[in-house]
Coordinates of C-alpha atoms in Angstrom, one line a residue:
X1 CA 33.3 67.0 57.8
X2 CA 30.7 65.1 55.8
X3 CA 28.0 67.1 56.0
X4 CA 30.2 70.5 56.1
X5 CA 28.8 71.8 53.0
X6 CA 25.1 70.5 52.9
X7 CA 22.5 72.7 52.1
X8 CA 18.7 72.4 53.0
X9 CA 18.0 75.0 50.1
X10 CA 15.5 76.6 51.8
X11 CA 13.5 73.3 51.8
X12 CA 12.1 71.3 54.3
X13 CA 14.7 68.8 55.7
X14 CA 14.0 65.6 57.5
X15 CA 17.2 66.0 59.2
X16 CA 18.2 69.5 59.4
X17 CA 16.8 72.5 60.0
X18 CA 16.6 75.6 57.9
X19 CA 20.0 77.4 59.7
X20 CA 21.8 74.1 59.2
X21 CA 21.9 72.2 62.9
X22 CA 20.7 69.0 62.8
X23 CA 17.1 67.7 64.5
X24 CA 17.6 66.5 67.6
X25 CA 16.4 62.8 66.5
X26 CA 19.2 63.2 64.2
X27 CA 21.8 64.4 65.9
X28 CA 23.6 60.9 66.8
X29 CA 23.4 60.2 63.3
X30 CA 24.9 63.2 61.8
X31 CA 27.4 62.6 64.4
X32 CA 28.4 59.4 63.2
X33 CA 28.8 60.0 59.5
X34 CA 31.2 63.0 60.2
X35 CA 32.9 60.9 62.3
X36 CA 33.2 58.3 59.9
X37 CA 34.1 60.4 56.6
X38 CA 32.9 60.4 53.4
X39 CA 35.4 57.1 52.4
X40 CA 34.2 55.4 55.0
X41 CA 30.8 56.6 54.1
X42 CA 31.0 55.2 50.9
X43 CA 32.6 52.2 51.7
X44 CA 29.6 51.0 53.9
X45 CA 27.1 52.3 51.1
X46 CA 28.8 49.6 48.0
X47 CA 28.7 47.0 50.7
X48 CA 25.2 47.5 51.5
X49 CA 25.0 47.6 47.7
X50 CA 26.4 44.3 47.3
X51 CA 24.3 42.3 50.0
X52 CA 21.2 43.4 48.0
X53 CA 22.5 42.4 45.3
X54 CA 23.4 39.1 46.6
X55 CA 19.9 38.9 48.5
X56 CA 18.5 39.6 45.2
X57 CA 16.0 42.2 46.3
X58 CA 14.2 43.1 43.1
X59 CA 11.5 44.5 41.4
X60 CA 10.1 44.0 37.9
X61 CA 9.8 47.2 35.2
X62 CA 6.9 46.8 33.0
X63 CA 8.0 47.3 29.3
X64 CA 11.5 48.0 29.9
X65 CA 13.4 46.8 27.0
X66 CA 17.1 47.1 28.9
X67 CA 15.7 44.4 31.5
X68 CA 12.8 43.5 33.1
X69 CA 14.0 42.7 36.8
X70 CA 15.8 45.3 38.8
X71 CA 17.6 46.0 42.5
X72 CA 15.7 48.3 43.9
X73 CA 18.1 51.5 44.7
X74 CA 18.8 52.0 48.4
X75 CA 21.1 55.0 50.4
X76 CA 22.6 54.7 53.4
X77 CA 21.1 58.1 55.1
X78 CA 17.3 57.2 56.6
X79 CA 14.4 59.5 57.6
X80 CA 14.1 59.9 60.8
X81 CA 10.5 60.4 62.8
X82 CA 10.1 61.7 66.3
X83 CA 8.0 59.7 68.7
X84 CA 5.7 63.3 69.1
X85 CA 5.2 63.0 65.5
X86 CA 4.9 59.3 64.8
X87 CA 2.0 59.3 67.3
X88 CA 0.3 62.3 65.3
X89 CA 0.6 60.2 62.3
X90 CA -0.4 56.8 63.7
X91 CA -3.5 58.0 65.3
X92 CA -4.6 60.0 61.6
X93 CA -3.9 56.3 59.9
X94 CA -6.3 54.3 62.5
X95 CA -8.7 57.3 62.0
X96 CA -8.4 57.1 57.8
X97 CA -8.6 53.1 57.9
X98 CA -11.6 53.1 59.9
X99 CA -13.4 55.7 58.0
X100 CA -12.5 53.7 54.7
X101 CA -13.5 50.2 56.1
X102 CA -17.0 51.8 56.7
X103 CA -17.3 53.3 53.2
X104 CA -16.6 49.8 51.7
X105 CA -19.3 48.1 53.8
X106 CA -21.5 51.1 53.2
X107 CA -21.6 51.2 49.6
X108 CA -21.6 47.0 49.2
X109 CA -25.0 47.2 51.6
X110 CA -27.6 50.6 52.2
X111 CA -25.3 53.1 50.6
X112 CA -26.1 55.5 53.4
X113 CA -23.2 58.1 51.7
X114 CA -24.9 58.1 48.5
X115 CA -28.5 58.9 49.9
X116 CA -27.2 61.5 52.0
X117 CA -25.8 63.3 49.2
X118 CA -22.2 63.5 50.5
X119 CA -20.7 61.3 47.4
X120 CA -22.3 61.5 44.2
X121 CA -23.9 58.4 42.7
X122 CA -22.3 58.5 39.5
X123 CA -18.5 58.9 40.9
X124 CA -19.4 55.4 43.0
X125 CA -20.9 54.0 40.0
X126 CA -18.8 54.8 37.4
X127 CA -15.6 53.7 39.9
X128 CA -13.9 51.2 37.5
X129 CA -13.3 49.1 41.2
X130 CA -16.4 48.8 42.4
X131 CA -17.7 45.1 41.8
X132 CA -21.4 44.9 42.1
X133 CA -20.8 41.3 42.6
X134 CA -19.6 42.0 46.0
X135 CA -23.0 43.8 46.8
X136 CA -24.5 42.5 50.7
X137 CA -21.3 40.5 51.4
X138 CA -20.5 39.8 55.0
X139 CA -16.5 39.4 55.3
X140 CA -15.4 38.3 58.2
X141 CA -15.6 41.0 61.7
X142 CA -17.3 43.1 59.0
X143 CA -13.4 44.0 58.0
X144 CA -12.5 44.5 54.0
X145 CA -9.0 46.5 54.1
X146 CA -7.1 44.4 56.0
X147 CA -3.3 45.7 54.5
X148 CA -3.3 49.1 53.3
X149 CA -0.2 51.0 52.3
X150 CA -1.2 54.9 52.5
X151 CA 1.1 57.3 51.1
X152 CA 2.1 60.6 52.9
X153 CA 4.0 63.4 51.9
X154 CA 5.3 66.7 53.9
X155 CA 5.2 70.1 52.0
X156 CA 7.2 73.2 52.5
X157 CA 4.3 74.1 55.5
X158 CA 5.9 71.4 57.7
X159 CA 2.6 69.3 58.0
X160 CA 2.4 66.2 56.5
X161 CA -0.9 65.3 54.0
X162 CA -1.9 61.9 52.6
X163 CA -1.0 61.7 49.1
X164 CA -3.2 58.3 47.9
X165 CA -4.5 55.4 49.7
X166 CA -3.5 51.9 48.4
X167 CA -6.0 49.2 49.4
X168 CA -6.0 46.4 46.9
X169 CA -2.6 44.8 46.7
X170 CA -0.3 47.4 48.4
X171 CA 3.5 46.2 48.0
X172 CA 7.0 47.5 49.4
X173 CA 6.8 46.2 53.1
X174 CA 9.4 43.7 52.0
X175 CA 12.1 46.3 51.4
X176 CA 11.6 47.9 54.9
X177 CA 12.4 44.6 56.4
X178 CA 15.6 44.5 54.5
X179 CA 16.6 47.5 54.6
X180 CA 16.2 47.6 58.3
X181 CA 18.5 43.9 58.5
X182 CA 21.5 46.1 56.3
X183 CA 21.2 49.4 58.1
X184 CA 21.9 47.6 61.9
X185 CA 24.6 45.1 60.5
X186 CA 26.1 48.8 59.0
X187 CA 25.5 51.0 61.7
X188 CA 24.9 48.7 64.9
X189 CA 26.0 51.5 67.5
X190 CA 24.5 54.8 66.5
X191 CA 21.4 52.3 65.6
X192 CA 21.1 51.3 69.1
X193 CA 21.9 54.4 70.5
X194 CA 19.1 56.2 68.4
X195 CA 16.4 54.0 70.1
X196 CA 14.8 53.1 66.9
X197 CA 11.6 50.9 66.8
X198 CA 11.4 47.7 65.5
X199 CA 9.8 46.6 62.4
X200 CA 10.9 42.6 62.5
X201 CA 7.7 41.7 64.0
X202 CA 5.5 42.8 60.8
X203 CA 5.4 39.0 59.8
X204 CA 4.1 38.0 62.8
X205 CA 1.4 40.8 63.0
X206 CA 0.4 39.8 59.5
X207 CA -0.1 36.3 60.0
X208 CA -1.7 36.7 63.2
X209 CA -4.3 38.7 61.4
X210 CA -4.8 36.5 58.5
X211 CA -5.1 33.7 60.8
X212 CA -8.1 35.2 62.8
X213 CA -10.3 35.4 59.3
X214 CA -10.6 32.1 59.2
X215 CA -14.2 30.4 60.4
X216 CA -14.3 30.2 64.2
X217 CA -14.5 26.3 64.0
X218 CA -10.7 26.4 62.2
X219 CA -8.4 25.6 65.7
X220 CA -4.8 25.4 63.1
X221 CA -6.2 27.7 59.7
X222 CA -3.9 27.0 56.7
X223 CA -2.8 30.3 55.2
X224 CA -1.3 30.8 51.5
X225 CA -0.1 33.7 49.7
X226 CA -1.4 33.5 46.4
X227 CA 0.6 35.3 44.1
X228 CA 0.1 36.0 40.1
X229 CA 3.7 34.4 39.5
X230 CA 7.1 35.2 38.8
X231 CA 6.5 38.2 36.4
X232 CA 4.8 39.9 38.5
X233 CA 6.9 43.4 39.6
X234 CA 5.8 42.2 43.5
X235 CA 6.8 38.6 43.1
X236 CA 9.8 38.9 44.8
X237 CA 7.7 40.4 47.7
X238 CA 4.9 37.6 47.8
X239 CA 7.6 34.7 47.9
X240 CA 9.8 37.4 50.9
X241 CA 6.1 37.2 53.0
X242 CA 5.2 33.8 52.6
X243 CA 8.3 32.4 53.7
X244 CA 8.7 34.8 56.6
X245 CA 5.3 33.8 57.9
X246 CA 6.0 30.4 57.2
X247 CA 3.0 29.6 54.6
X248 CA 2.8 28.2 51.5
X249 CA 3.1 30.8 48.1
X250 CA 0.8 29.2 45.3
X251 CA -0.4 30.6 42.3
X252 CA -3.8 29.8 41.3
X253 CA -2.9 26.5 39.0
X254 CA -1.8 25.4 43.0
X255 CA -5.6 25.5 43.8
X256 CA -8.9 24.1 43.5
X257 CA -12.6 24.2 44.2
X258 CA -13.9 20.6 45.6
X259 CA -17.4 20.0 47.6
X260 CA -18.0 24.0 48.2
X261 CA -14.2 24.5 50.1
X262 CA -10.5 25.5 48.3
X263 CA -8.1 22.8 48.3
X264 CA -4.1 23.0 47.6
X265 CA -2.5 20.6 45.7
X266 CA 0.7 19.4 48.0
X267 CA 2.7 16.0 47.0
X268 CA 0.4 14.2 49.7
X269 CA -2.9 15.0 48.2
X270 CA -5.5 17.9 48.4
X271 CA -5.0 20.1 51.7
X272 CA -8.0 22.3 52.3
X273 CA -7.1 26.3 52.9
X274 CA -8.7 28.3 55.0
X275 CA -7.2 32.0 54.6
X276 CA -6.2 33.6 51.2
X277 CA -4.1 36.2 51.6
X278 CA -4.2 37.3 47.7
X279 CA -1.7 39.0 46.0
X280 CA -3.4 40.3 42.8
X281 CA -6.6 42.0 41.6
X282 CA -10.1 41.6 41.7
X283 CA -10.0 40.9 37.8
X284 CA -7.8 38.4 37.8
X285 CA -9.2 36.2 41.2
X286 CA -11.8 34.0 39.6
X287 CA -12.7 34.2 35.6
X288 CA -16.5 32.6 37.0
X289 CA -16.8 35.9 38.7
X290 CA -14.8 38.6 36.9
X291 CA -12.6 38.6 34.0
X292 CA -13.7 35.3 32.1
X293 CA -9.9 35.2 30.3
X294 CA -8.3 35.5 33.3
X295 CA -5.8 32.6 33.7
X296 CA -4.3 33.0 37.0
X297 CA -7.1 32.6 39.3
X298 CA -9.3 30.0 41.0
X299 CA -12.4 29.0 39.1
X300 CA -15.4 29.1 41.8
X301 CA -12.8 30.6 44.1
X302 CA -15.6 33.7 44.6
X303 CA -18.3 31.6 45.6
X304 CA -16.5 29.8 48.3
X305 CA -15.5 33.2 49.8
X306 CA -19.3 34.4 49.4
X307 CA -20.4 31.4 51.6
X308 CA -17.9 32.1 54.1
X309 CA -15.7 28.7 53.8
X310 CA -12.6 30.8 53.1
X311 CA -11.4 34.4 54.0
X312 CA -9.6 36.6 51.4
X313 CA -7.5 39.6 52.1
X314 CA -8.1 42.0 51.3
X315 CA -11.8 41.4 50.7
X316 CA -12.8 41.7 46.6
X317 CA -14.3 44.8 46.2
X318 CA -12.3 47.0 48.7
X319 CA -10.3 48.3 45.6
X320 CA -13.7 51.0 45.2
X321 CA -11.3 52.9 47.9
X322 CA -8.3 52.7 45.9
X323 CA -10.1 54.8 43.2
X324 CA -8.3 58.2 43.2
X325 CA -11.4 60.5 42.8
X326 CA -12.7 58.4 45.6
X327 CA -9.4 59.5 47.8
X328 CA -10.8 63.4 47.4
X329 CA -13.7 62.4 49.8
X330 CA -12.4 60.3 52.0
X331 CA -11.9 63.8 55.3
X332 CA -15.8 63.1 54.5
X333 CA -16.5 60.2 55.0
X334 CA -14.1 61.0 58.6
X335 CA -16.7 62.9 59.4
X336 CA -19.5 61.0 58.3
X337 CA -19.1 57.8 59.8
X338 CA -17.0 58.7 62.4
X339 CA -18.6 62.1 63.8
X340 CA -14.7 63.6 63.8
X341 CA -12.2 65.7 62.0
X342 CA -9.3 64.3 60.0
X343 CA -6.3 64.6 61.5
X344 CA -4.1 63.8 58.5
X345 CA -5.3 66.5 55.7
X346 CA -5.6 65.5 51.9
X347 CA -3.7 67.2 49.2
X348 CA -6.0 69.7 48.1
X349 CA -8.0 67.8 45.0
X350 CA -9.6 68.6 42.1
X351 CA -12.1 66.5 40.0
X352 CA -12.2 66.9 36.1
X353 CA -15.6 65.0 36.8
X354 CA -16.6 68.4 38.1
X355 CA -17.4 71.2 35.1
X356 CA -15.4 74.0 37.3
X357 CA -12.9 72.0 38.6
X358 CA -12.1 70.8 34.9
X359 CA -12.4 74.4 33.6
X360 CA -9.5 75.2 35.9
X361 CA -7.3 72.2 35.1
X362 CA -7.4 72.3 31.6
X363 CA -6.3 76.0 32.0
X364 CA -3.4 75.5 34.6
X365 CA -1.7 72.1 33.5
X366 CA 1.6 73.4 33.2
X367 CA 1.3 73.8 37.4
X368 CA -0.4 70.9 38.3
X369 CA 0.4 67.1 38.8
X370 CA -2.8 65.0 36.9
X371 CA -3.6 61.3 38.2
X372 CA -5.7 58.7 36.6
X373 CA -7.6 57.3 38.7
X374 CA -7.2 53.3 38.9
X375 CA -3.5 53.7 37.7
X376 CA -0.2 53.1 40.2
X377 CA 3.5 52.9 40.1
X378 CA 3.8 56.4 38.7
X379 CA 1.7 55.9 35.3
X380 CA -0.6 57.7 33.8
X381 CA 0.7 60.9 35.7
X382 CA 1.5 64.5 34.3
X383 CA 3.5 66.3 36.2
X384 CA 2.6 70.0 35.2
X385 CA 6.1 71.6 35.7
X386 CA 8.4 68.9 34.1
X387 CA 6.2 68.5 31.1
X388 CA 6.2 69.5 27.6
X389 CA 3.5 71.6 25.3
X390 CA 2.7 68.2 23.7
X391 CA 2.7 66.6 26.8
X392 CA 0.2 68.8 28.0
X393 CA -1.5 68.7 24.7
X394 CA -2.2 65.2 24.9
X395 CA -3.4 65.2 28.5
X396 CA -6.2 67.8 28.0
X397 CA -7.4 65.5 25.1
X398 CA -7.8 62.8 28.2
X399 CA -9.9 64.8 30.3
X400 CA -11.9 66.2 27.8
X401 CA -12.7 62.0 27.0
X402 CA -13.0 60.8 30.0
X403 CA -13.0 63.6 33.0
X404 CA -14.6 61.1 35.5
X405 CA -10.8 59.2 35.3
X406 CA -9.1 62.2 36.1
X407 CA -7.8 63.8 39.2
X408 CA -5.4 67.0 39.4
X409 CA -3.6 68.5 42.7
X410 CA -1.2 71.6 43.0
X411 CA 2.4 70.2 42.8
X412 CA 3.6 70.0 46.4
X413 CA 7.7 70.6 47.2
X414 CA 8.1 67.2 49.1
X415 CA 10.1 67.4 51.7
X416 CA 13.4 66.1 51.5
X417 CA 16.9 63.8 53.2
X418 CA 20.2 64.4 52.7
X419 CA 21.5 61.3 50.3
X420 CA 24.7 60.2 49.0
X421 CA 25.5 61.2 45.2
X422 CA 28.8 60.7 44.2
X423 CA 31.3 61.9 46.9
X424 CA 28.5 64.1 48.8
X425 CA 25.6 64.3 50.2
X426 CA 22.3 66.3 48.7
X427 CA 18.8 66.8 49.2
X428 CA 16.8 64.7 47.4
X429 CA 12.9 64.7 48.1
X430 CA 10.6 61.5 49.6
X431 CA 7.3 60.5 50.7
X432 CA 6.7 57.7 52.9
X433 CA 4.3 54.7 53.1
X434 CA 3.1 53.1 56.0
X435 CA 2.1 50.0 56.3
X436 CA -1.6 49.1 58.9
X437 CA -3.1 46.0 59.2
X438 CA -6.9 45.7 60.1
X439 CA -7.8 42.5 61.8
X440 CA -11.1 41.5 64.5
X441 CA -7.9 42.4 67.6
X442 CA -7.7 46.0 66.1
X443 CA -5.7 48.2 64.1
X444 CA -2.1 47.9 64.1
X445 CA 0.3 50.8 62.3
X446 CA 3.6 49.4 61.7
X447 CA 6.2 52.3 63.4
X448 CA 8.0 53.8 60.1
X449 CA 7.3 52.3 56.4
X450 CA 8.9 52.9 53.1
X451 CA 10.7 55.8 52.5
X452 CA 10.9 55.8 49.1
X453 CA 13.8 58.7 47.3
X454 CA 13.1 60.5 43.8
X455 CA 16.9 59.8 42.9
X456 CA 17.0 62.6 40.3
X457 CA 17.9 66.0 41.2
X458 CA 15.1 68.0 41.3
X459 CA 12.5 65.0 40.6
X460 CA 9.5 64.6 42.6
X461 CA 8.4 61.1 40.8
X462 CA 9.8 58.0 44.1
X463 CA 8.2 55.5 42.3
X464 CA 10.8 52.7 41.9
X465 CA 9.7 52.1 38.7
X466 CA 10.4 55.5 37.5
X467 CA 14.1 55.8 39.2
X468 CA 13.2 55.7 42.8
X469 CA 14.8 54.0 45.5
X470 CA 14.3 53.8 49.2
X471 CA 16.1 54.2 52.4
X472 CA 15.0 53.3 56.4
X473 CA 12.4 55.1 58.1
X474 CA 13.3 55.1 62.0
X475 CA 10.5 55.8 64.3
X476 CA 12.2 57.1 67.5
X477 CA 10.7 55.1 70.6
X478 CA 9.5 57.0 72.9
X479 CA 11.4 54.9 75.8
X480 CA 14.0 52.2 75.8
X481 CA 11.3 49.6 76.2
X482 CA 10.0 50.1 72.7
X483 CA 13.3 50.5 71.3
X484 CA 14.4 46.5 71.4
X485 CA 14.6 44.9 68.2
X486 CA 16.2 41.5 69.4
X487 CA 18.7 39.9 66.9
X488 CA 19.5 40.4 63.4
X489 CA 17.7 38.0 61.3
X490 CA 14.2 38.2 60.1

């Protein structure tokens, strides 16, 4: 029996419960690795191994003198989601979105949150994100955040909170394609049988809401993916999207500003574009408009998008979202803009900005997990626990500097999958990150996401660029008739 001596440890399992049986979305599952064995088990894992290495899924480590480009770790065993519980969550992501889109337009127009008093000025205005040069800007349907990636966890409690939202150039969707292709060539029948819902479509989704930004005179808009380039840790993603949608991948060299429009160079000439969907940051778009050394964006690109001859997604500026002490108000703005309750909690937040809430972090850092606030990817993090006097040491000197750029929250036991580790299987904790797009047509959540793994025993930190992987996410349908996934290929 495969799974005869697995132990949930008296911690939340995704699969089991506490006395050991598995959920009941699980069940077929468990089933089938028993049945199979742990040989067999294994056997399908190296394969599995072997076709990403062959589809040479990657992603690039920063500063990593052993290697810069790396296969992204992936196990066998997904996380499985009830339909009851996907619709909980789906519903709390439209909800979050919505609120967020109105916060972006809010503060680039009247800034109705800051006169009101429910976000203080000087968090908004110190917010490294916020561009003032996107101050009265119109973007198209009055939509900013068109692709956010928001990150949920589940504690011990059973309930699941959101963890950060990611807004400006959130990555990983490309990896839940894949993964999803390997897990139904290596389990086709319990796959089936599970009635899992299909993510295959998110291409189609996402270019069908890129296209609609364009200017309503546009019948056929030309879409690009603009990407930074190939050492980029998401280039492997950009080039995955833009041929899935079928669009050109440029980098900024690939385009130029002519007669008020954006024009890409091709073989026959200058074609014009008419939807950016823009793969790096703010800084980096346009040196005329932000960062004057920037080399890989479009000069004059910003003015063009200010005069509404091409759409960008997401929309500059939407990144003020993304800042972490801006995430702490975000059940707020819910109830601000929308008149409602959250129904996806945050992690309870404190703000070194704050002179109590700073009192109390500097005083408790050997229990908390500290953020920066524009960082990503697992940097700039303390993680209370796991950390050393000097460790500690150093952070407090950080806050006392800068407090505004620092967050802290308790650290949460994150729920956690059974995963194969050596000859075994043990529990080894996730969070997820689902994937909504925002167009005119609505708000589209796509069933499942990125389940990304801490790989250590013990470790909390998923981030693939800290010794993460991922597995599948299956979203249990509901019916049969949300269950069909058609063929194999992407």
């Amino acid at each position: 029996m495969t799974f005869a001596n697995y132990c949930t440890e008296q911690i939340h399992d995704e699969l089991f419960h506490a006395d050991g049986t598995p959920r009941s979305g699980a069940q077929l599952l468990i089933a089938q690795l028993n049945a199979l064995g742990i040989d067999e088990v294994r056997h399908r894992q190296q394969a599995m191994d072997r076709a990403l290495f062959h589809m040479g899924i990657t992603f690039t480590v920063y500063g990593d003198d052993s290697g810069t480009e790396k296969i992204f770790p992936f196990d066998l065993v997904p996380r499985i989601i009830e339909a009851f519980e996907w619709a909980h969550i789906e519903a709390g992501l439209k909800q979050r979105i919505k609120a967020l889109n109105c916060f972006i337009d809010d503060v680039y127009h009247h800034q109705h949150i800051i006169r009101e008093g429910i976000l203080p000025a000087e968090l908004l205005h110190k917010a490294k994100s916020f561009r003032s040069q996107c101050s009265g800007i119109n973007p198209p349907g009055g939509i900013w955040c068109h692709v956010t990636g928001t990150d949920l966890i589940r504690h011990s409690d059973g309930a699941i909170y959101v963890l950060e939202d990611n807004l400006r150039c959130p990555s990983g969707v490309s990896y839940v394609l894949q993964n999803r292709m390997i897990m139904k060539k290596t389990f086709p029948q319990v796959f089936s049988a599970s009635k899992v819902r299909p993510v295959i479509d998110y291409p189609s989704h996402l270019y069908s809401a890129l296209a609609q930004l364009a200017p309503s005179q546009v019948i056929d808009p030309v879409v690009v993916v603009l990407t930074p380039g190939i050492y980029n840790s998401a280039y492997y993603e950009h080039s995955f999207l833009a041929q899935q949608m079928g669009v050109e991948l440029v980098e900024g060299r690939d385009l130029v500003v002519q007669d008020g429009a954006v024009y890409m160079r091709t073989t026959r000439g200058l074609r014009r574009v008419d939807v950016i969907y823009r793969r790096m940051d703010d800084d980096f778009l346009d040196p005329q408009a932000f960062r004057p050394d920037s080399m890989l964006g479009v000069p004059g690109l910003f003015e063009v998008y200010k005069n509404g001859r091409v759409a960008l997604a997401n929309a500059p500026g939407t990144g003020v979202a993304d800042d972490k002490v801006i995430y702490a108000f975000v059940p707020d703005m819910i109830r601000y803009y929308l008149n409602q309750e959250p129904i996806l909690p945050n992690v309870p937040t404190y703000l070194c900005a704050r002179d109590e809430d700073r009192r109390y972090v500097l005083d408790h850092l050997e229990e908390l997990v500290v953020k920066a606030a524009n960082e990503a990817g697992g940097y700039g993090m303390l993680i209370g626990p796991h950390s050393t006097a000097d460790q500690q040491a150093e952070f407090a000197e950080k806050i006392r500097q800068d407090p505004r750029n620092y967050i802290a929250q308790p650290t949460l036991t994150l729920s956690r999958v059974p995963t194969l580790i050596d000859d075994h299987f043990e529990g080894r904790h996730v969070d997820l990150r689902p994937y909504i797009l925002y167009s005119p047509q609505g708000i589209w959540v796509l069933p499942g996401g990125l389940t990304r793994v801490a790989l250590r025993k013990g470790s909390l930190v998923v981030n693939s660029s800290q010794g993460g992987g991922s597995k599948d996410t299956w979203v249990v349908a509901a019916s049969e008739s949300h269950a069909n996934e058609g063929d194999m290929t992407l």
